[in-house]
Amino acid sequence: MTGLIVRKPQVIQIDHSKETSYISNSMLNTKQIAIAVASFVHNQLTMFKSSILSNSGSNNYRQSKLNVVKVEPEIGEAKLKNLADVCYRSEKDVLLNLPSANELPQRNKPITWLVKRTLDRLAALFILLLLSPVMFALAVIIATTSSGSIFFHQWRVGESGKLFRIIKFRTMITDADKLHHLVMSGQTGLHKCEDDPRITNVGRWMRKYSLDELPQLFNVLRGEMSLVGPRPWALYDALRISGDRKRRLNSLPGVTGAWQVSARSTMLDLDAVTECDLSYLRNWNLWSDLKILLMTVPKVLSGIGAY
């Protein structure tokens, strides 16, 4: 994988002392935040409608999706990210060329899988409506305590190796991606750092209780994610999976999953996390998904192991 190589660990210090004071009332108010959030929600619902049309065989939608760019994972993170950005603007899909996966439940249990996908969207819509006041309050807090956008988008690997933009509440400083390789230069497993200096004070609290994950419900509505499934791999993690284990990237990622409830941030070894996901896929059924959902609630409320 190409990228910035840091020979010696570097200590990055970021001043968070002015996070709560930089926005004046004249620059931003609740009405402006409401308009921004409403525009975002409208765009997400439009994309949700498009995903429904694609499943129902809409000719217009299919014509806009005829062009697919398939690439080898060895292309490297930087080039893949740039390619994904270009293709996104021209409404093309980018797919990683991956080994076939026999563990996929959508192939082995297609009818049960269809039930799961229907329940996914219905449940995601219900949860979004139920938690909309909470999500709006979080949007206001983010907008008034640190500079930058309310939402954070990042390329992740989805079903069949298709890249998609995951949606989260922003918990880091602006342009945090530019410091990623400096912060994670010593990481050999998943790129997660408990004392990541890029995380804002509010962001650290949100991450503790996984509140930053709530916008992923829009990804579920759009068909890019499930409520339960393997971890949605970021490009810098996905491209480091070796050999035949890359077949795990064919799976539909979930907002929560076996890794999150069993180990969360305590298991960071790439091979161990991958095997955990493959085991989930091999033994998948609706009951196992329900158990994971029920286990997620106390895990999130405890705040243990999240950062």
GROMACS .gro file of C-alpha atoms in nm:
model
  307
    1MET     CA    1   0.000   0.000   0.000
    2THR     CA    2   0.136   0.340  -0.086
    3GLY     CA    3   0.133   0.620   0.166
    4LEU     CA    4   0.341   0.840   0.390
    5ILE     CA    5   0.612   0.649   0.581
    6VAL     CA    6   0.717   0.789   0.916
    7ARG     CA    7   1.046   0.654   1.045
    8LYS     CA    8   1.010   0.784   1.402
    9PRO     CA    9   0.693   0.819   1.610
   10GLN     CA   10   0.577   1.178   1.615
   11VAL     CA   11   0.382   1.342   1.894
   12ILE     CA   12   0.102   1.554   1.750
   13GLN     CA   13  -0.041   1.822   1.974
   14ILE     CA   14  -0.365   1.993   1.883
   15ASP     CA   15  -0.507   2.282   2.082
   16HIS     CA   16  -0.872   2.213   2.171
   17SER     CA   17  -0.903   2.505   2.412
   18LYS     CA   18  -1.094   2.722   2.163
   19GLU     CA   19  -1.338   2.460   2.042
   20THR     CA   20  -1.634   2.614   2.221
   21SER     CA   21  -1.566   2.979   2.138
   22TYR     CA   22  -1.491   3.017   1.769
   23ILE     CA   23  -1.849   3.050   1.640
   24SER     CA   24  -2.036   3.370   1.714
   25ASN     CA   25  -2.414   3.405   1.703
   26SER     CA   26  -2.387   3.618   1.391
   27MET     CA   27  -2.204   3.341   1.208
   28LEU     CA   28  -2.427   3.049   1.292
   29ASN     CA   29  -2.764   3.004   1.459
   30THR     CA   30  -3.009   2.722   1.515
   31LYS     CA   31  -3.212   2.817   1.207
   32GLN     CA   32  -2.908   2.784   0.981
   33ILE     CA   33  -2.822   2.450   1.138
   34ALA     CA   34  -3.180   2.332   1.085
   35ILE     CA   35  -3.163   2.430   0.717
   36ALA     CA   36  -2.831   2.248   0.673
   37VAL     CA   37  -2.963   1.934   0.844
   38ALA     CA   38  -3.288   1.946   0.644
   39SER     CA   39  -3.090   1.972   0.319
   40PHE     CA   40  -2.878   1.674   0.423
   41VAL     CA   41  -3.184   1.465   0.511
   42HIS     CA   42  -3.350   1.557   0.181
   43ASN     CA   43  -3.043   1.440  -0.012
   44GLN     CA   44  -3.035   1.113   0.182
   45LEU     CA   45  -3.403   1.044   0.118
   46THR     CA   46  -3.351   1.117  -0.252
   47MET     CA   47  -3.071   0.860  -0.261
   48PHE     CA   48  -3.293   0.618  -0.066
   49LYS     CA   49  -3.560   0.658  -0.334
   50SER     CA   50  -3.298   0.591  -0.603
   51SER     CA   51  -3.186   0.272  -0.427
   52ILE     CA   52  -3.548   0.151  -0.414
   53LEU     CA   53  -3.589   0.225  -0.785
   54SER     CA   54  -3.274   0.031  -0.865
   55ASN     CA   55  -3.414  -0.275  -0.691
   56SER     CA   56  -3.746  -0.242  -0.873
   57GLY     CA   57  -3.581  -0.224  -1.214
   58SER     CA   58  -3.602   0.143  -1.301
   59ASN     CA   59  -3.454   0.183  -1.650
   60ASN     CA   60  -3.343   0.541  -1.593
   61TYR     CA   61  -3.156   0.449  -1.279
   62ARG     CA   62  -2.998   0.145  -1.440
   63GLN     CA   63  -2.875   0.355  -1.732
   64SER     CA   64  -2.703   0.595  -1.490
   65LYS     CA   65  -2.528   0.299  -1.326
   66LEU     CA   66  -2.410   0.114  -1.635
   67ASN     CA   67  -2.053   0.233  -1.596
   68VAL     CA   68  -1.863   0.040  -1.331
   69VAL     CA   69  -1.491   0.073  -1.264
   70LYS     CA   70  -1.332  -0.244  -1.127
   71VAL     CA   71  -0.985  -0.216  -0.977
   72GLU     CA   72  -0.730  -0.435  -0.803
   73PRO     CA   73  -0.680  -0.369  -0.429
   74GLU     CA   74  -0.306  -0.336  -0.495
   75ILE     CA   75  -0.371   0.005  -0.654
   76GLY     CA   76  -0.307   0.158  -0.311
   77GLU     CA   77  -0.510   0.378  -0.078
   78ALA     CA   78  -0.428   0.721  -0.223
   79LYS     CA   79  -0.499   0.627  -0.585
   80LEU     CA   80  -0.812   0.435  -0.489
   81LYS     CA   81  -0.948   0.727  -0.290
   82ASN     CA   82  -0.882   0.970  -0.575
   83LEU     CA   83  -1.045   0.733  -0.824
   84ALA     CA   84  -1.349   0.695  -0.598
   85ASP     CA   85  -1.385   1.074  -0.571
   86VAL     CA   86  -1.371   1.117  -0.949
   87CYS     CA   87  -1.617   0.833  -1.012
   88TYR     CA   88  -1.855   0.966  -0.747
   89ARG     CA   89  -1.881   1.297  -0.929
   90SER     CA   90  -1.953   1.119  -1.259
   91GLU     CA   91  -2.201   0.876  -1.095
   92LYS     CA   92  -1.990   0.566  -1.154
   93ASP     CA   93  -1.938   0.277  -0.913
   94VAL     CA   94  -1.595   0.156  -0.802
   95LEU     CA   95  -1.562  -0.213  -0.719
   96LEU     CA   96  -1.260  -0.397  -0.581
   97ASN     CA   97  -1.163  -0.716  -0.762
   98LEU     CA   98  -1.194  -0.973  -0.482
   99PRO     CA   99  -1.179  -1.352  -0.437
  100SER     CA  100  -1.523  -1.515  -0.435
  101ALA     CA  101  -1.678  -1.581  -0.094
  102ASN     CA  102  -1.882  -1.897  -0.032
  103GLU     CA  103  -1.983  -1.777   0.315
  104LEU     CA  104  -2.218  -1.502   0.195
  105PRO     CA  105  -2.569  -1.555   0.342
  106GLN     CA  106  -2.736  -1.368   0.055
  107ARG     CA  107  -2.624  -1.656  -0.169
  108ASN     CA  108  -2.685  -1.943   0.072
  109LYS     CA  109  -3.013  -1.821   0.226
  110PRO     CA  110  -3.164  -1.578  -0.028
  111ILE     CA  111  -3.521  -1.579   0.105
  112THR     CA  112  -3.420  -1.526   0.469
  113TRP     CA  113  -3.176  -1.261   0.351
  114LEU     CA  114  -3.457  -1.075   0.173
  115VAL     CA  115  -3.651  -1.073   0.500
  116LYS     CA  116  -3.346  -0.931   0.678
  117ARG     CA  117  -3.301  -0.653   0.423
  118THR     CA  118  -3.669  -0.555   0.445
  119LEU     CA  119  -3.654  -0.546   0.825
  120ASP     CA  120  -3.331  -0.345   0.803
  121ARG     CA  121  -3.493  -0.057   0.619
  122LEU     CA  122  -3.813  -0.057   0.822
  123ALA     CA  123  -3.620  -0.060   1.151
  124ALA     CA  124  -3.374   0.207   1.032
  125LEU     CA  125  -3.659   0.438   0.930
  126PHE     CA  126  -3.834   0.386   1.265
  127ILE     CA  127  -3.515   0.451   1.465
  128LEU     CA  128  -3.438   0.765   1.262
  129LEU     CA  129  -3.785   0.904   1.332
  130LEU     CA  130  -3.760   0.811   1.700
  131LEU     CA  131  -3.414   0.960   1.752
  132SER     CA  132  -3.446   1.262   1.520
  133PRO     CA  133  -3.463   1.511   1.814
  134VAL     CA  134  -3.147   1.359   1.962
  135MET     CA  135  -2.968   1.370   1.628
  136PHE     CA  136  -3.066   1.733   1.573
  137ALA     CA  137  -2.938   1.823   1.920
  138LEU     CA  138  -2.607   1.650   1.842
  139ALA     CA  139  -2.585   1.842   1.513
  140VAL     CA  140  -2.629   2.172   1.701
  141ILE     CA  141  -2.362   2.075   1.956
  142ILE     CA  142  -2.111   1.983   1.683
  143ALA     CA  143  -2.177   2.298   1.481
  144THR     CA  144  -2.139   2.529   1.780
  145THR     CA  145  -1.834   2.373   1.946
  146SER     CA  146  -1.586   2.313   1.662
  147SER     CA  147  -1.512   2.430   1.310
  148GLY     CA  148  -1.605   2.219   1.011
  149SER     CA  149  -1.904   2.030   0.879
  150ILE     CA  150  -2.159   1.851   1.096
  151PHE     CA  151  -2.131   1.523   0.909
  152PHE     CA  152  -1.826   1.321   0.812
  153HIS     CA  153  -1.807   1.112   0.495
  154GLN     CA  154  -1.543   0.848   0.429
  155TRP     CA  155  -1.496   0.580   0.166
  156ARG     CA  156  -1.561   0.229   0.295
  157VAL     CA  157  -1.576  -0.113   0.129
  158GLY     CA  158  -1.931  -0.245   0.095
  159GLU     CA  159  -2.112  -0.544  -0.050
  160SER     CA  160  -1.934  -0.716  -0.340
  161GLY     CA  161  -1.636  -0.485  -0.286
  162LYS     CA  162  -1.832  -0.177  -0.392
  163LEU     CA  163  -1.704   0.146  -0.238
  164PHE     CA  164  -1.956   0.367  -0.062
  165ARG     CA  165  -1.945   0.682   0.148
  166ILE     CA  166  -2.020   0.606   0.512
  167ILE     CA  167  -2.193   0.885   0.707
  168LYS     CA  168  -2.107   0.976   1.065
  169PHE     CA  169  -2.127   1.276   1.290
  170ARG     CA  170  -1.790   1.453   1.273
  171THR     CA  171  -1.583   1.384   1.585
  172MET     CA  172  -1.245   1.510   1.465
  173ILE     CA  173  -1.088   1.838   1.368
  174THR     CA  174  -1.115   1.964   1.010
  175ASP     CA  175  -0.884   1.783   0.762
  176ALA     CA  176  -0.809   1.509   1.016
  177ASP     CA  177  -0.745   1.265   0.730
  178LYS     CA  178  -0.430   1.457   0.639
  179LEU     CA  179  -0.282   1.364   0.978
  180HIS     CA  180  -0.394   1.001   0.968
  181HIS     CA  181  -0.064   0.844   0.868
  182LEU     CA  182   0.126   1.049   1.124
  183VAL     CA  183  -0.102   0.940   1.409
  184MET     CA  184  -0.123   0.576   1.299
  185SER     CA  185   0.234   0.526   1.180
  186GLY     CA  186   0.306   0.266   1.449
  187GLN     CA  187  -0.017   0.070   1.414
  188THR     CA  188   0.008  -0.285   1.278
  189GLY     CA  189  -0.357  -0.381   1.332
  190LEU     CA  190  -0.678  -0.184   1.282
  191HIS     CA  191  -0.608   0.187   1.266
  192LYS     CA  192  -0.768   0.288   1.596
  193CYS     CA  193  -0.594   0.502   1.857
  194GLU     CA  194  -0.735   0.556   2.206
  195ASP     CA  195  -0.552   0.886   2.255
  196ASP     CA  196  -0.596   1.018   1.901
  197PRO     CA  197  -0.521   1.393   1.926
  198ARG     CA  198  -0.743   1.471   1.627
  199ILE     CA  199  -1.061   1.391   1.821
  200THR     CA  200  -1.247   1.693   1.961
  201ASN     CA  201  -1.363   1.706   2.322
  202VAL     CA  202  -1.727   1.662   2.219
  203GLY     CA  203  -1.625   1.396   1.969
  204ARG     CA  204  -1.457   1.189   2.239
  205TRP     CA  205  -1.780   1.185   2.441
  206MET     CA  206  -1.985   1.096   2.134
  207ARG     CA  207  -1.752   0.811   2.045
  208LYS     CA  208  -1.769   0.669   2.396
  209TYR     CA  209  -2.141   0.603   2.350
  210SER     CA  210  -2.127   0.547   1.971
  211LEU     CA  211  -2.351   0.848   1.907
  212ASP     CA  212  -2.138   0.939   1.605
  213GLU     CA  213  -2.261   0.618   1.438
  214LEU     CA  214  -2.630   0.721   1.426
  215PRO     CA  215  -2.617   0.877   1.074
  216GLN     CA  216  -2.520   0.533   0.940
  217LEU     CA  217  -2.892   0.458   0.956
  218PHE     CA  218  -2.911   0.659   0.634
  219ASN     CA  219  -2.659   0.416   0.482
  220VAL     CA  220  -2.895   0.135   0.587
  221LEU     CA  221  -3.190   0.307   0.419
  222ARG     CA  222  -2.986   0.344   0.100
  223GLY     CA  223  -2.902  -0.028   0.101
  224GLU     CA  224  -2.529   0.026   0.154
  225MET     CA  225  -2.528  -0.121   0.504
  226SER     CA  226  -2.730  -0.346   0.732
  227LEU     CA  227  -2.815  -0.296   1.098
  228VAL     CA  228  -2.604  -0.604   1.175
  229GLY     CA  229  -2.304  -0.723   0.977
  230PRO     CA  230  -1.924  -0.725   0.958
  231ARG     CA  231  -1.734  -0.406   1.030
  232PRO     CA  232  -1.736  -0.157   0.737
  233TRP     CA  233  -1.367  -0.145   0.652
  234ALA     CA  234  -1.194   0.185   0.584
  235LEU     CA  235  -0.964   0.176   0.282
  236TYR     CA  236  -0.645   0.196   0.489
  237ASP     CA  237  -0.752  -0.118   0.679
  238ALA     CA  238  -0.918  -0.309   0.394
  239LEU     CA  239  -0.619  -0.289   0.162
  240ARG     CA  240  -0.394  -0.449   0.424
  241ILE     CA  241  -0.594  -0.772   0.443
  242SER     CA  242  -0.383  -1.044   0.288
  243GLY     CA  243  -0.451  -1.321   0.038
  244ASP     CA  244  -0.778  -1.512   0.028
  245ARG     CA  245  -0.901  -1.336   0.342
  246LYS     CA  246  -0.991  -1.045   0.113
  247ARG     CA  247  -1.306  -1.242   0.027
  248ARG     CA  248  -1.452  -1.110   0.353
  249LEU     CA  249  -1.481  -0.770   0.181
  250ASN     CA  250  -1.767  -0.909  -0.032
  251SER     CA  251  -2.002  -0.898   0.267
  252LEU     CA  252  -2.262  -0.633   0.345
  253PRO     CA  253  -2.128  -0.428   0.638
  254GLY     CA  254  -2.334  -0.350   0.947
  255VAL     CA  255  -2.379  -0.065   1.193
  256THR     CA  256  -2.309  -0.320   1.467
  257GLY     CA  257  -2.179  -0.674   1.450
  258ALA     CA  258  -2.010  -0.970   1.614
  259TRP     CA  259  -1.677  -0.785   1.649
  260GLN     CA  260  -1.837  -0.483   1.813
  261VAL     CA  261  -2.023  -0.682   2.080
  262SER     CA  262  -1.752  -0.941   2.149
  263ALA     CA  263  -1.434  -0.736   2.144
  264ARG     CA  264  -1.510  -0.379   2.031
  265SER     CA  265  -1.180  -0.188   2.039
  266THR     CA  266  -0.989  -0.454   2.236
  267MET     CA  267  -0.931  -0.679   1.932
  268LEU     CA  268  -0.736  -0.489   1.667
  269ASP     CA  269  -0.544  -0.767   1.491
  270LEU     CA  270  -0.652  -0.767   1.124
  271ASP     CA  271  -0.654  -1.145   1.088
  272ALA     CA  272  -0.846  -1.195   1.414
  273VAL     CA  273  -1.113  -0.940   1.322
  274THR     CA  274  -1.143  -1.088   0.972
  275GLU     CA  275  -1.187  -1.440   1.111
  276CYS     CA  276  -1.451  -1.310   1.353
  277ASP     CA  277  -1.643  -1.165   1.058
  278LEU     CA  278  -1.608  -1.481   0.847
  279SER     CA  279  -1.736  -1.692   1.138
  280TYR     CA  280  -2.040  -1.464   1.164
  281LEU     CA  281  -2.110  -1.504   0.791
  282ARG     CA  282  -2.075  -1.884   0.799
  283ASN     CA  283  -2.320  -1.916   1.089
  284TRP     CA  284  -2.557  -1.634   0.998
  285ASN     CA  285  -2.930  -1.646   1.074
  286LEU     CA  286  -3.194  -1.395   1.179
  287TRP     CA  287  -3.177  -1.509   1.541
  288SER     CA  288  -2.802  -1.438   1.559
  289ASP     CA  289  -2.866  -1.086   1.427
  290LEU     CA  290  -3.133  -1.029   1.691
  291LYS     CA  291  -2.897  -1.148   1.965
  292ILE     CA  292  -2.625  -0.910   1.842
  293LEU     CA  293  -2.872  -0.619   1.841
  294LEU     CA  294  -2.980  -0.699   2.197
  295MET     CA  295  -2.616  -0.727   2.310
  296THR     CA  296  -2.532  -0.395   2.143
  297VAL     CA  297  -2.761  -0.186   2.366
  298PRO     CA  298  -2.588  -0.253   2.703
  299LYS     CA  299  -2.248  -0.247   2.531
  300VAL     CA  300  -2.313   0.102   2.395
  301LEU     CA  301  -2.465   0.235   2.717
  302SER     CA  302  -2.164   0.116   2.917
  303GLY     CA  303  -1.921   0.309   2.699
  304ILE     CA  304  -1.658   0.043   2.770
  305GLY     CA  305  -1.397  -0.021   2.500
  306ALA     CA  306  -1.510   0.259   2.268
  307TYR     CA  307  -1.283   0.536   2.141
   0.00000   0.00000   0.00000
